[in-house]
Amino acid sequence: MIKFSRWTAFAVSGAAAVSAAATVVLAALDARTAQPQSNRTRSSQDGFQEMLNDLVRTKGATAVLLRVRTAGGGEWSGAAGTSDVRTGRPADPAGYFRIGSVTKTFAATVLLQLVDEGRLRLDDPVAEHLPGVVPDGERITVRQILQHTSLLRDYMSDPGWSTNRWRGAQRFRSYKPDRLLAQAFRTPAQNSPDVTWKYSNTNYVVVGKLIERLTGRPYGEEMGRRVLRPLRLTQTIVPGDRPGLPRPHAHGYALLPDGRTVDATRMNPSLDWAAGEMISTTRDLGRFLDGLLGGRLLSPSTLAAMRAVRPTGAGFAYGLGLQEYALPCGKRMIGHSGQLLGYTTYALRSDDGRQMNLSVNLGSSPPPADKLYAFAGKVFC
């Protein structure tokens, strides 16, 4: 990975494994002011803005976009840094960004809606719906695919196949889902006998294929019909082969091993497909988590199955397309993190309605853990 992405090791959009330091970073979030709610809210806003400014001042980020909902229900959004280091234009808190593996939560939701409709069951073998597609698909279940317990090999572990690494001109190449699966399955998975959970982007390419096989429509269309339009997520996009982002957006940068910094903003995200291609805003991510965890998209039993997490040894527990983080104060947050080169995202919510949704464009100096813990404690504790 690029040099300055060590502190985001748990944002597992394209990473095959996650550091136990995950809990450290889940804290990075929040910003400016939407509607002053009270003296307490105003002071919270002031504190968040200074924390964001400090991340930029210390070169932990070139830009940070943040939206938070606090215990009293007050919402606050803001930004720090620049949207383009060449022009110095300020980052816009309403800007678009690549959400990476937060896409997995969206894709899991659509597949679980099909479970609610009786199109498939969580304990069905994958081969029942995708015959001949997944090796040993007769013994791997839909639940295992969603939960990353299938132990399928991650195609992004191969050189040149990860959107978390600079790929030069290859970043504009277009990929089809079948090509991604062919790369994943070209060699057998090699897992130690004691491994029971292993993060793999391959799983969510299979999720996208299941959606398309069961509905007869592209998964992006189903995403729009089932999630984006019902929740009025007008700022969330399934880009397909399109390399750019809508305006406004902050540029993402990559620091190469030879010391050069390159602009990584434009890329064809089809290498991620249903595992991590989507684009959104902090506003829409908040609406999505409220709609999903508030019961608007899934039946109570299916939502409970989605939220039933298991330990991973990676700094969080994992359900069906959801990560759960525990803070030292005893509070828990659920949602997902994501990373594509130049963009790192955290979309997290607690059951009492508190939220923090963050996009950070990484800088050259990883921020210390105490700064990051302070964000989580301020919002959730």
Coordinates of N, CA, C and O in Angstrom, one line a residue, residues 98 171-172 239-245 264-269 279:
R98 N -15.4 8.7 -3.3 CA -15.5 7.2 -3.5 C -15.6 6.6 -2.1 O -14.8 6.8 -1.2
R171 N -5.2 2.1 -14.6 CA -6.3 2.4 -13.7 C -7.5 2.8 -14.5 O -8.6 2.9 -14.0
F172 N -7.4 3.0 -15.8 CA -8.5 3.3 -16.7 C -9.0 2.1 -17.5 O -10.0 2.2 -18.3
P239 N -21.1 4.0 -10.5 CA -20.5 4.7 -11.7 C -20.2 3.8 -12.9 O -20.0 4.2 -14.0
G240 N -20.1 2.4 -12.6 CA -19.7 1.5 -13.8 C -18.3 1.8 -14.3 O -17.4 1.8 -13.5
D241 N -18.2 2.2 -15.6 CA -16.9 2.4 -16.2 C -16.5 3.9 -16.1 O -15.4 4.3 -16.6
R242 N -17.3 4.8 -15.6 CA -17.0 6.2 -15.6 C -15.9 6.5 -14.7 O -16.0 6.2 -13.5
P243 N -14.9 7.2 -15.1 CA -13.7 7.4 -14.3 C -13.7 8.6 -13.3 O -13.0 8.7 -12.4
G244 N -14.7 9.5 -13.6 CA -14.7 10.8 -12.8 C -15.7 10.8 -11.7 O -16.4 9.8 -11.5
L245 N -15.7 11.8 -10.9 CA -16.7 12.1 -9.9 C -17.5 13.3 -10.2 O -17.0 14.2 -10.8
A264 N -4.7 10.7 -7.9 CA -5.3 9.4 -8.2 C -6.9 9.5 -8.3 O -7.6 8.5 -8.2
T265 N -7.3 10.8 -8.5 CA -8.8 11.0 -8.5 C -9.5 10.2 -9.5 O -10.5 9.6 -9.2
R266 N -9.1 10.3 -10.8 CA -9.8 9.6 -11.9 C -9.3 8.2 -12.0 O -8.1 7.9 -12.1
M267 N -10.2 7.3 -12.0 CA -10.0 5.9 -12.3 C -11.2 5.2 -12.7 O -12.3 5.6 -12.4
N268 N -11.1 4.1 -13.4 CA -12.3 3.3 -13.8 C -12.5 2.3 -12.6 O -11.6 1.4 -12.4
P269 N -13.6 2.4 -11.9 CA -13.7 1.6 -10.7 C -14.3 0.2 -10.9 O -14.7 -0.4 -10.0
I279 N -20.0 5.8 -5.3 CA -19.7 7.2 -4.9 C -20.8 7.8 -4.1 O -22.0 7.5 -4.5

